Tab-separated table of C-alpha atoms in Angstrom:
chain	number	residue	atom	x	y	z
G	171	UNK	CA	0.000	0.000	0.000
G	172	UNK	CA	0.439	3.391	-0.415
G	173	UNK	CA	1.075	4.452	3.327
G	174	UNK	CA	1.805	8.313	5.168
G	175	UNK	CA	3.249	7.882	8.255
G	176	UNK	CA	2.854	11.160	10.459
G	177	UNK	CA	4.763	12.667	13.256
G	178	UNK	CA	8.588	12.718	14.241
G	179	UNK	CA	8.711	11.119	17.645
G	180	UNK	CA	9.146	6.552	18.852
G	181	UNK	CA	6.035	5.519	17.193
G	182	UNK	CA	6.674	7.236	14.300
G	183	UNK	CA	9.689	6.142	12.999
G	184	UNK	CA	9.162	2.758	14.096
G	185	UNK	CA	6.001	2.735	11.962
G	186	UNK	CA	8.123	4.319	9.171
G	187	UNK	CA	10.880	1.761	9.242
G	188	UNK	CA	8.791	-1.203	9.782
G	189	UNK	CA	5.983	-0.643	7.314
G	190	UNK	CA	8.490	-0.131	4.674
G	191	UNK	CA	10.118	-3.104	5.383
G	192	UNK	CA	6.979	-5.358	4.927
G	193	UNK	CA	6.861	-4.164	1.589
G	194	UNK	CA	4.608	-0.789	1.757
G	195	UNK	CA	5.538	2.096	-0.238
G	196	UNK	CA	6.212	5.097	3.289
G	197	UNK	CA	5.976	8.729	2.702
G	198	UNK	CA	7.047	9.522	6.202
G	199	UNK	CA	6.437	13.412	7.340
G	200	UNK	CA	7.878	15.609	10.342
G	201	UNK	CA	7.174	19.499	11.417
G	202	UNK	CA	11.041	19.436	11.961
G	203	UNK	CA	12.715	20.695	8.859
G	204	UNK	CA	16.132	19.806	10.146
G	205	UNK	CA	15.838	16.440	10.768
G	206	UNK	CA	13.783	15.866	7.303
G	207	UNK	CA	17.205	17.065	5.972
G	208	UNK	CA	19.238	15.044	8.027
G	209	UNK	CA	17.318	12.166	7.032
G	210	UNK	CA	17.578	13.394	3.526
G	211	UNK	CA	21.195	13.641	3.375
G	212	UNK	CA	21.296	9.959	4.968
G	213	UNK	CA	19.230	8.572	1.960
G	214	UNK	CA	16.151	8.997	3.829
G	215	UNK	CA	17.637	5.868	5.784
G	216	UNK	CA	16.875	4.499	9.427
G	217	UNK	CA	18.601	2.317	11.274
G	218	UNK	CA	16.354	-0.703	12.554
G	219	UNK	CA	17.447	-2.990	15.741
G	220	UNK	CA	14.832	-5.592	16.949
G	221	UNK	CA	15.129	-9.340	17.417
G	222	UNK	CA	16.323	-9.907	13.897
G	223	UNK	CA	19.313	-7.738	14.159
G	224	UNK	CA	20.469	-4.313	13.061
G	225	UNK	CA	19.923	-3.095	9.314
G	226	UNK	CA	18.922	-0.404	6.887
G	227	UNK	CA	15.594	0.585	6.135
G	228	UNK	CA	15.279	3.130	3.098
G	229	UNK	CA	12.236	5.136	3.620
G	230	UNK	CA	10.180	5.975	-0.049
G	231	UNK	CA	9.600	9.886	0.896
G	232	UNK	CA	10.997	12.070	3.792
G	233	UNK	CA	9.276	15.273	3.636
G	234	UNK	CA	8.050	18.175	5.787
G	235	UNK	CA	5.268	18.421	2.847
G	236	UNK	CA	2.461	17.125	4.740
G	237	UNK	CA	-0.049	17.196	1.303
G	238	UNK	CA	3.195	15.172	-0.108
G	239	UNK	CA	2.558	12.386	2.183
G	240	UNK	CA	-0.940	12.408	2.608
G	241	UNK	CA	-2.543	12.610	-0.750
G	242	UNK	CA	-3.549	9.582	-2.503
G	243	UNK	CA	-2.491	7.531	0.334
G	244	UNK	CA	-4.502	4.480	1.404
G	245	UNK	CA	-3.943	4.456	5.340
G	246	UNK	CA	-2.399	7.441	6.947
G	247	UNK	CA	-0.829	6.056	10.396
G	248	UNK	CA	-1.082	9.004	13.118
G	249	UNK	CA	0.789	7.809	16.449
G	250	UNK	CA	1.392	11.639	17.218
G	251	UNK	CA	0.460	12.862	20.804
G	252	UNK	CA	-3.430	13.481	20.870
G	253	UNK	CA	-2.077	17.232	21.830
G	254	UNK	CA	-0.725	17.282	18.212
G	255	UNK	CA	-3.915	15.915	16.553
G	256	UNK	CA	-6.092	19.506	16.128
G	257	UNK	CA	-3.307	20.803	14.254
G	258	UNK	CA	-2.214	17.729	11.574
G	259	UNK	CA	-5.644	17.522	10.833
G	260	UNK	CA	-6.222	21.184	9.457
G	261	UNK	CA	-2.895	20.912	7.747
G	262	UNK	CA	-3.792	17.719	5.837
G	263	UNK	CA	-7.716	18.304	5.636
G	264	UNK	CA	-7.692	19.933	2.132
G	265	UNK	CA	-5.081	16.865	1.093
G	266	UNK	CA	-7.752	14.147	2.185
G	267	UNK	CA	-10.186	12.178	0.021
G	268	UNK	CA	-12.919	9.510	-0.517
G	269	UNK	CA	-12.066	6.502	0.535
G	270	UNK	CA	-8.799	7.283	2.860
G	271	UNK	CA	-8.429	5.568	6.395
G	272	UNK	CA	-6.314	7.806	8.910
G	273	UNK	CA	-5.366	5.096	11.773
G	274	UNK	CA	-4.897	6.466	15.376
G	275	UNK	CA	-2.345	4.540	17.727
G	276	UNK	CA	-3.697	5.337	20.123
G	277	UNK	CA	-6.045	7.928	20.115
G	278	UNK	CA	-8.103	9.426	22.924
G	279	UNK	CA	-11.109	10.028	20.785
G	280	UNK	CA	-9.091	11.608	18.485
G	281	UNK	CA	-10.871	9.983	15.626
G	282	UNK	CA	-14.116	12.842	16.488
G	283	UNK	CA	-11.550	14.982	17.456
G	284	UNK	CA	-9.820	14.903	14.069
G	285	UNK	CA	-13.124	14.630	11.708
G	286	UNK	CA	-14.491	17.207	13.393
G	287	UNK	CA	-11.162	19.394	12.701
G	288	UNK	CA	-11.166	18.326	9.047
G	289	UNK	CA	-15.002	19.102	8.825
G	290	UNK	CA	-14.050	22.407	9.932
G	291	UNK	CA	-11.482	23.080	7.437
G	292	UNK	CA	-13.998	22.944	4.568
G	293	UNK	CA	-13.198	19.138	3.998
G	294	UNK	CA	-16.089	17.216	2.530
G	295	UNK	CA	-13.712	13.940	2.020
G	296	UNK	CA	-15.343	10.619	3.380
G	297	UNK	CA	-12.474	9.723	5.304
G	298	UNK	CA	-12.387	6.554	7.837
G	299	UNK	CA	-10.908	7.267	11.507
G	300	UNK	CA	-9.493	4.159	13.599
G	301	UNK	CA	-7.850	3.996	16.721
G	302	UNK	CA	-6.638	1.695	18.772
G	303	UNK	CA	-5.624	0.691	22.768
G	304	UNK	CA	-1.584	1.038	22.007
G	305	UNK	CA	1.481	2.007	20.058
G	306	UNK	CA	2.059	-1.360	18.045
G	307	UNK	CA	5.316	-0.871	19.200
G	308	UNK	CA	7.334	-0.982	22.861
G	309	UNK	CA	9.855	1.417	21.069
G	310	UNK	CA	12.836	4.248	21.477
G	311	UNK	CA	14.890	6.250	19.513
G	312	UNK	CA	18.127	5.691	19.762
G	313	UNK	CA	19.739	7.900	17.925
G	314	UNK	CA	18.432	10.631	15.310
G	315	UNK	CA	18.079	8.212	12.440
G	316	UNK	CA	18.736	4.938	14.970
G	317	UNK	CA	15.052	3.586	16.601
G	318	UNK	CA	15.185	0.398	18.704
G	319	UNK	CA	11.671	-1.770	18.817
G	320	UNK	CA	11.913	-4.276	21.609
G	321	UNK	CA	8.184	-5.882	21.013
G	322	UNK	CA	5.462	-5.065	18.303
G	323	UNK	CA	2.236	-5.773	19.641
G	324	UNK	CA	0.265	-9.030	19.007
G	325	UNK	CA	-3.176	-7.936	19.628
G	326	UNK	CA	-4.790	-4.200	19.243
G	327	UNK	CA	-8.532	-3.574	19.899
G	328	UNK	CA	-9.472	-1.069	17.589
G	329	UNK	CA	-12.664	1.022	17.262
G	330	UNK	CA	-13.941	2.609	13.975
G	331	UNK	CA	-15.677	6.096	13.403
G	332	UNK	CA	-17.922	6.526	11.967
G	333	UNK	CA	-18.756	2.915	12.722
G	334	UNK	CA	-21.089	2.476	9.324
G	335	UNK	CA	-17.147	2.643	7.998
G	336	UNK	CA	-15.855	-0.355	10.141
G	337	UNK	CA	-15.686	-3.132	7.932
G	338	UNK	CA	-13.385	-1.169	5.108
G	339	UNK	CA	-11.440	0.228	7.550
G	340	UNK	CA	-10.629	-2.699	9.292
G	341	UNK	CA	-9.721	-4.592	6.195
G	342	UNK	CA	-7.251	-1.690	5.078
G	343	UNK	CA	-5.664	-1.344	8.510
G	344	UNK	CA	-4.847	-5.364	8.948
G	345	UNK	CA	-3.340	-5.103	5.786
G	346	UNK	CA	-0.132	-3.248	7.808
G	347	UNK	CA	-1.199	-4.264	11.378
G	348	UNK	CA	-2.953	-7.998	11.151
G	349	UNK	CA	-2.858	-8.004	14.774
G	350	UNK	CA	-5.916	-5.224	14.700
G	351	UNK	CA	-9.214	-6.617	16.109
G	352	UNK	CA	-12.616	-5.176	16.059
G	353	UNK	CA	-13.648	-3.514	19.329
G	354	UNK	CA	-16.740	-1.250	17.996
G	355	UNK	CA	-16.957	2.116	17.478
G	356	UNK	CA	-14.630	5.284	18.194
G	357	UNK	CA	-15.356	5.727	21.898
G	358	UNK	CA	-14.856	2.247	22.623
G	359	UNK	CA	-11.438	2.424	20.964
G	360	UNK	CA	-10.887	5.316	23.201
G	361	UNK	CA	-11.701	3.058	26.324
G	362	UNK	CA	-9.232	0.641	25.393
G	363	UNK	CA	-6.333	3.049	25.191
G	364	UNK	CA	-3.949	1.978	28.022
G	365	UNK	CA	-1.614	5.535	28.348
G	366	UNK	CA	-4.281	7.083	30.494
G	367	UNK	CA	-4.415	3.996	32.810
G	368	UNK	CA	-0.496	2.710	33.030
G	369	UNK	CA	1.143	5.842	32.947
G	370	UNK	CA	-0.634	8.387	35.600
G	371	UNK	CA	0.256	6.476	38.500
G	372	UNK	CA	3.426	6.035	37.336
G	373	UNK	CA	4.178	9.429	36.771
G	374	UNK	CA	2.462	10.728	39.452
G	375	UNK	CA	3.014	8.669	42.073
G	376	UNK	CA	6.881	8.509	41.468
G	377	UNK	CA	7.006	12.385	41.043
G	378	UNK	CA	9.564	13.111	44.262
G	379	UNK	CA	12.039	10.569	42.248
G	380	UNK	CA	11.719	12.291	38.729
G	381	UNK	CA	12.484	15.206	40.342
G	382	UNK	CA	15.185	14.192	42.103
G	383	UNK	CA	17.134	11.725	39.737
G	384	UNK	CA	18.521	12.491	36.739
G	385	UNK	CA	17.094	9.111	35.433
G	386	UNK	CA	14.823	7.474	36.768
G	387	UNK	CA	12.924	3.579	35.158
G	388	UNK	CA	9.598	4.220	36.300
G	389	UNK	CA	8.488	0.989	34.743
G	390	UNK	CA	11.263	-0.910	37.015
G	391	UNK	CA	11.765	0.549	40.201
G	392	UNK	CA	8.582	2.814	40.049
G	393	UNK	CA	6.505	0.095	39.284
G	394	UNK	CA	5.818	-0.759	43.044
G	395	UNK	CA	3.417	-2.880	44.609
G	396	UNK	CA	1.738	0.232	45.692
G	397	UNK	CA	1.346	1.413	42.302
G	398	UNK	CA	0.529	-1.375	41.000
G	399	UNK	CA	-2.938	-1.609	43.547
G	400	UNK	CA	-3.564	1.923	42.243
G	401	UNK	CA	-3.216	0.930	38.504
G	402	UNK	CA	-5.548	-2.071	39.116
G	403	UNK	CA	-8.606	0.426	41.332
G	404	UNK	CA	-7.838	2.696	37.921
G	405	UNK	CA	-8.600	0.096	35.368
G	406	UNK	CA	-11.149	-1.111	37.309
G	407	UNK	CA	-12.909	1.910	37.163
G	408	UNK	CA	-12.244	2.343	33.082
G	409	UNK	CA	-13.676	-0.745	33.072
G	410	UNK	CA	-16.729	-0.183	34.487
G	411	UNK	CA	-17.427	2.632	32.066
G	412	UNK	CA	-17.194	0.390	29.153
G	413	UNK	CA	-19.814	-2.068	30.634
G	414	UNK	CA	-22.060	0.813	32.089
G	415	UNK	CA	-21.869	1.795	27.854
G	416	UNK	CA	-22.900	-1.336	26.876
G	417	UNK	CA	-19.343	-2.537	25.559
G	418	UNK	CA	-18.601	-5.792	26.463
G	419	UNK	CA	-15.573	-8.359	27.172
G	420	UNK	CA	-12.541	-8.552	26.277
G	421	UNK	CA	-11.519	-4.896	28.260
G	422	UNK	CA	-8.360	-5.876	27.906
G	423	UNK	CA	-7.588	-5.287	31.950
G	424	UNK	CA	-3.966	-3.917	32.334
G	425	UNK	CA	-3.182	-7.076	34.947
G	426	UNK	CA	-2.527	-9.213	32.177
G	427	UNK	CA	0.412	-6.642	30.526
G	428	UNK	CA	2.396	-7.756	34.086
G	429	UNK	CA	1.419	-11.502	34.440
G	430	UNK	CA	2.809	-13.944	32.500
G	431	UNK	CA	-0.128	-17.071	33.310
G	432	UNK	CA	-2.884	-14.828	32.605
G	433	UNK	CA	-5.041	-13.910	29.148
G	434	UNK	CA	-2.387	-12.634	26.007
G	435	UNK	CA	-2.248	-8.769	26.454
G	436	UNK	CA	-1.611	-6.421	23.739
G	437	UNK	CA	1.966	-7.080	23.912
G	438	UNK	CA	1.582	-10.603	24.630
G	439	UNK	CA	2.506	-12.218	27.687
G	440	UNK	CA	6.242	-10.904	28.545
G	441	UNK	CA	5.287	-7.577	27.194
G	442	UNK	CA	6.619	-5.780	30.717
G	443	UNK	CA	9.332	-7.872	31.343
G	444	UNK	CA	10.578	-7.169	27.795
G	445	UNK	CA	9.817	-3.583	28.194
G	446	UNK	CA	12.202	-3.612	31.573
G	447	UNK	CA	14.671	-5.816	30.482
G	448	UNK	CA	15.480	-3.278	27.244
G	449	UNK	CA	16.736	-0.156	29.480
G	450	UNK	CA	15.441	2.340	27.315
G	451	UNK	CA	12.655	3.671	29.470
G	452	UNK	CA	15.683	4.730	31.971
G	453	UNK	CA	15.838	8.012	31.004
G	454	UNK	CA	15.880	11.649	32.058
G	455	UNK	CA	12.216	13.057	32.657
G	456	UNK	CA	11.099	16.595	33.041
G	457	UNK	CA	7.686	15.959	35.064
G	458	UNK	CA	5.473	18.672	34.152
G	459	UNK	CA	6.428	18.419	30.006
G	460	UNK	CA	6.536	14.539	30.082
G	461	UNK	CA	4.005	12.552	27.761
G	462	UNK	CA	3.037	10.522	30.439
G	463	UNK	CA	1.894	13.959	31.703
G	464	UNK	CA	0.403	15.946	29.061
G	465	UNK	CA	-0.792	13.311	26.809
G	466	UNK	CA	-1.612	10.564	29.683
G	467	UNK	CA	-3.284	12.523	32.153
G	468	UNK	CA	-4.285	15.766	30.919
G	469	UNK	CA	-5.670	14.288	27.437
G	470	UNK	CA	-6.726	10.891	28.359
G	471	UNK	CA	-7.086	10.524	32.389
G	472	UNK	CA	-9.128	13.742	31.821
G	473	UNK	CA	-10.990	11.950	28.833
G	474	UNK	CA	-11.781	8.945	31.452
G	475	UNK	CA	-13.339	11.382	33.913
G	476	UNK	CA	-15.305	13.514	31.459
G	477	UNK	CA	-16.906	9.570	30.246
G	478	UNK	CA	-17.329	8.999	33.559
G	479	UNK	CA	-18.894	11.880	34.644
G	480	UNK	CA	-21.663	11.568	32.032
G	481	UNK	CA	-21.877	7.951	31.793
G	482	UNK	CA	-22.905	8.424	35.969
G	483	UNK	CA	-20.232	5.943	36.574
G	484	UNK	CA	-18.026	7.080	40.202
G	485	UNK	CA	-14.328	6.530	39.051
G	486	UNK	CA	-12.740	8.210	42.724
G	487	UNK	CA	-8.910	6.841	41.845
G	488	UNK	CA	-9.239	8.662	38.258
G	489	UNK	CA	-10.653	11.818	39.439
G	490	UNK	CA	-7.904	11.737	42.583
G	491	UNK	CA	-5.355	11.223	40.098
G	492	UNK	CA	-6.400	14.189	37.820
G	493	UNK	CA	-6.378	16.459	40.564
G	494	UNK	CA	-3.232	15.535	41.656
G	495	UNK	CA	-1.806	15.568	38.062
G	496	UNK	CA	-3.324	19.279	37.902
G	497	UNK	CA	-1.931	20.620	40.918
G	498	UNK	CA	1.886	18.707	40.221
G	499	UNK	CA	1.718	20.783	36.844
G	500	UNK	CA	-0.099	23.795	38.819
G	501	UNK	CA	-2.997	23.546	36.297
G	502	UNK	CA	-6.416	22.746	35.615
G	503	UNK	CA	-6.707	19.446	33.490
G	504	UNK	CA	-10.547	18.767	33.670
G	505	UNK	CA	-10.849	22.340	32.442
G	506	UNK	CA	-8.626	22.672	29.914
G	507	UNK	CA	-7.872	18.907	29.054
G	508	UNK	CA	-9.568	16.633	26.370
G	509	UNK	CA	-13.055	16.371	27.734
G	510	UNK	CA	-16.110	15.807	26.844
G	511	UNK	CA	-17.176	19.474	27.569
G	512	UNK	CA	-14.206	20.787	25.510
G	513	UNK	CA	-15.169	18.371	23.106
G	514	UNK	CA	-18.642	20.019	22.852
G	515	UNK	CA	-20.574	16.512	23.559
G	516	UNK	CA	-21.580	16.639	26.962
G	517	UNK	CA	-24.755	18.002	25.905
G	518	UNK	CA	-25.598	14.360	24.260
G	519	UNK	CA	-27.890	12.027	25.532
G	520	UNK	CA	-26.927	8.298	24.977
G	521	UNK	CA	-29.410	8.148	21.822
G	522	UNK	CA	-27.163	10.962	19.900
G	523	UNK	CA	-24.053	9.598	21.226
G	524	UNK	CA	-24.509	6.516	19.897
G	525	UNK	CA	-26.124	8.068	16.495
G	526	UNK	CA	-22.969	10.119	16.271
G	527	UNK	CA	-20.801	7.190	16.743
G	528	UNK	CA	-22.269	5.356	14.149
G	529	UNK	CA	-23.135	8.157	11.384
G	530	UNK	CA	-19.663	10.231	11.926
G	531	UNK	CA	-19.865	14.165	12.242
């Protein structure tokens, strides 16, 4: 296929370099000008290490061209930060058309998010949104042209919208991820995204170390038995949401990324160990501009609540965390993070949710 791969950070370059090597034609794009030329001047070539080895991946297109790499592809991959995903979709809207599935890895209802953007724009392309619960990668960068995948995932839940799209968009996605399985519509692809379960705790609950150590493994040593109780009262609560929605097994509970006996996780079954054993999430963290902060809590935790909130489900440990989060960062995430409320949907009964789901915007 003809695929655009979108965004310069871990997921993004993995997705460029591995796509490419299962035989897809990449048109890889990044804001950042300098490393486009870098890349450029390397012969648009990344360096791949995984369990096969080290080699050279030639990537089709580098560009900072964003209607270069989006038009007249088949699946545009997106696993930008949902902070990012307001602005790639005005700059690609008028680039879109019939037919085009942009896939979302993962998204944080960025697939209304992003077709409401587009809509916006003046787009009247029928374009497919997917996302998904993960990254299809445990991945790092290495290096500026050097990214490291240490597992790709094995199974990814994956909601459609608008869902009247799922069964073409589905069939295009597998055809790069096979490992994609149907999980409904948009929000319930939202609901499986793990980032807003995995990493607040983490990040929150290990703040004195991040700022105290220069690098700190919050997946190793911050992933305490204390934590770990928190995660599971956290998922538990996500959980409930789904069901209280009508969405039903498998939820894909977080427990089974750390045990080895239980049901095959997204990564599979030594997903954390592997993740830990690699080294490469030992790393220097600034606590208030981290991912796990701004993406994982203010985006999605504050997504979880919002649901929540209007689904009249209690979820106590995510709305603790959130608070927390906000006050760490000395801000106000349920105001000004990815709610429903920002989103302009709170308004929506459960009849017009679910008729938006399924119809698209």
């Amino acid at each position: 296929m003809e695929i655009a791969v979108l965004g310069g950070g871990n997921g993004s370059h993995a997705a460029a370099a591995d796509l490419t090597e299962q035989g897809h034609r990449v048109r890889f794009w990044r804001r950042d000008k300098a490393g486009v030329e870098q890349l450029n001047a390397a012969g648009n070539t990344l360096t791949l290490k995984d369990f096969k080895g080290t080699r050279e991946i030639a990537i089709a297109v580098v560009t900072t061209d964003i209607g270069e790499a989006v038009s007249g592809a088949d699946l545009i991959v997106c696993p930008a930060p949902a902070f990012a995903q307001t602005d790639i979709a005005r700059s690609m809207a008028r680039h879109l058309s019939d037919g085009q599935v942009v896939f979302l890895p993962p998204g944080t209802f960025g697939c209304y998010l992003m077709a409401k953007a587009i809509r916006d724009a003046g787009s009247t392309a029928k374009v497919a949104f997917a996302e998904t619960g993960t990254l299809p990668y445990l991945t790092r960068k290495h290096g500026p042209r050097d990214i490291a995948i240490t597992v790709r995932a094995t199974r990814l839940p994956t909601g459609v919208f608008p869902l009247q799209d799922k069964d073409r968009a589905l069939a295009l996605i597998r055809e790069a991820y096979p490992s994609v399985e149907d999980c409904g519509d948009g929000l319930s692809g939202a609901l499986m995204n793990a980032g807003p379960v995995i990493h607040p705790p983490l990040i929150v609950m290990n703040a004195g170390p991040l700022e105290h150590f220069d690098h700190w493994d919050i997946h190793n040593e911050g992933t305490q038995a204390a934590v770990r109780r928190v995660t599971n009262r956290l998922d538990s609560e996500r959980v409930a949401v789904r069901e209280a929605l009508g969405y039903g097994a498998p939820h894909f509970p977080l427990a089974d990324h750390y045990a080895t006996d239980g049901d095959e996780w997204m990564y599979g079954r030594r997903g954390h160990e592997q993740l830990v054993d690699s080294g490469d999430w030992r790393e220097h963290i600034v606590l208030t501009e981290h991912r796990y902060m701004r993406e994982d809590v203010q985006q999605g935790l504050a997504f979880l609540v919002s649901v929540a909130d209007w689904a009249g489900v209690p979820a106590p440990t995510a709305t603790g965390l959130l608070a927390i989060g906000s006050a760490i960062c000395d801000d106000e995430f349920r105001v000004n993070g990815r709610t429903l409320e920002v989103l302009g949907l709170a308004g929506l009964d459960r009849a017009g949710m679910t008729r938006l789901l399924r119809e698209g915007v």
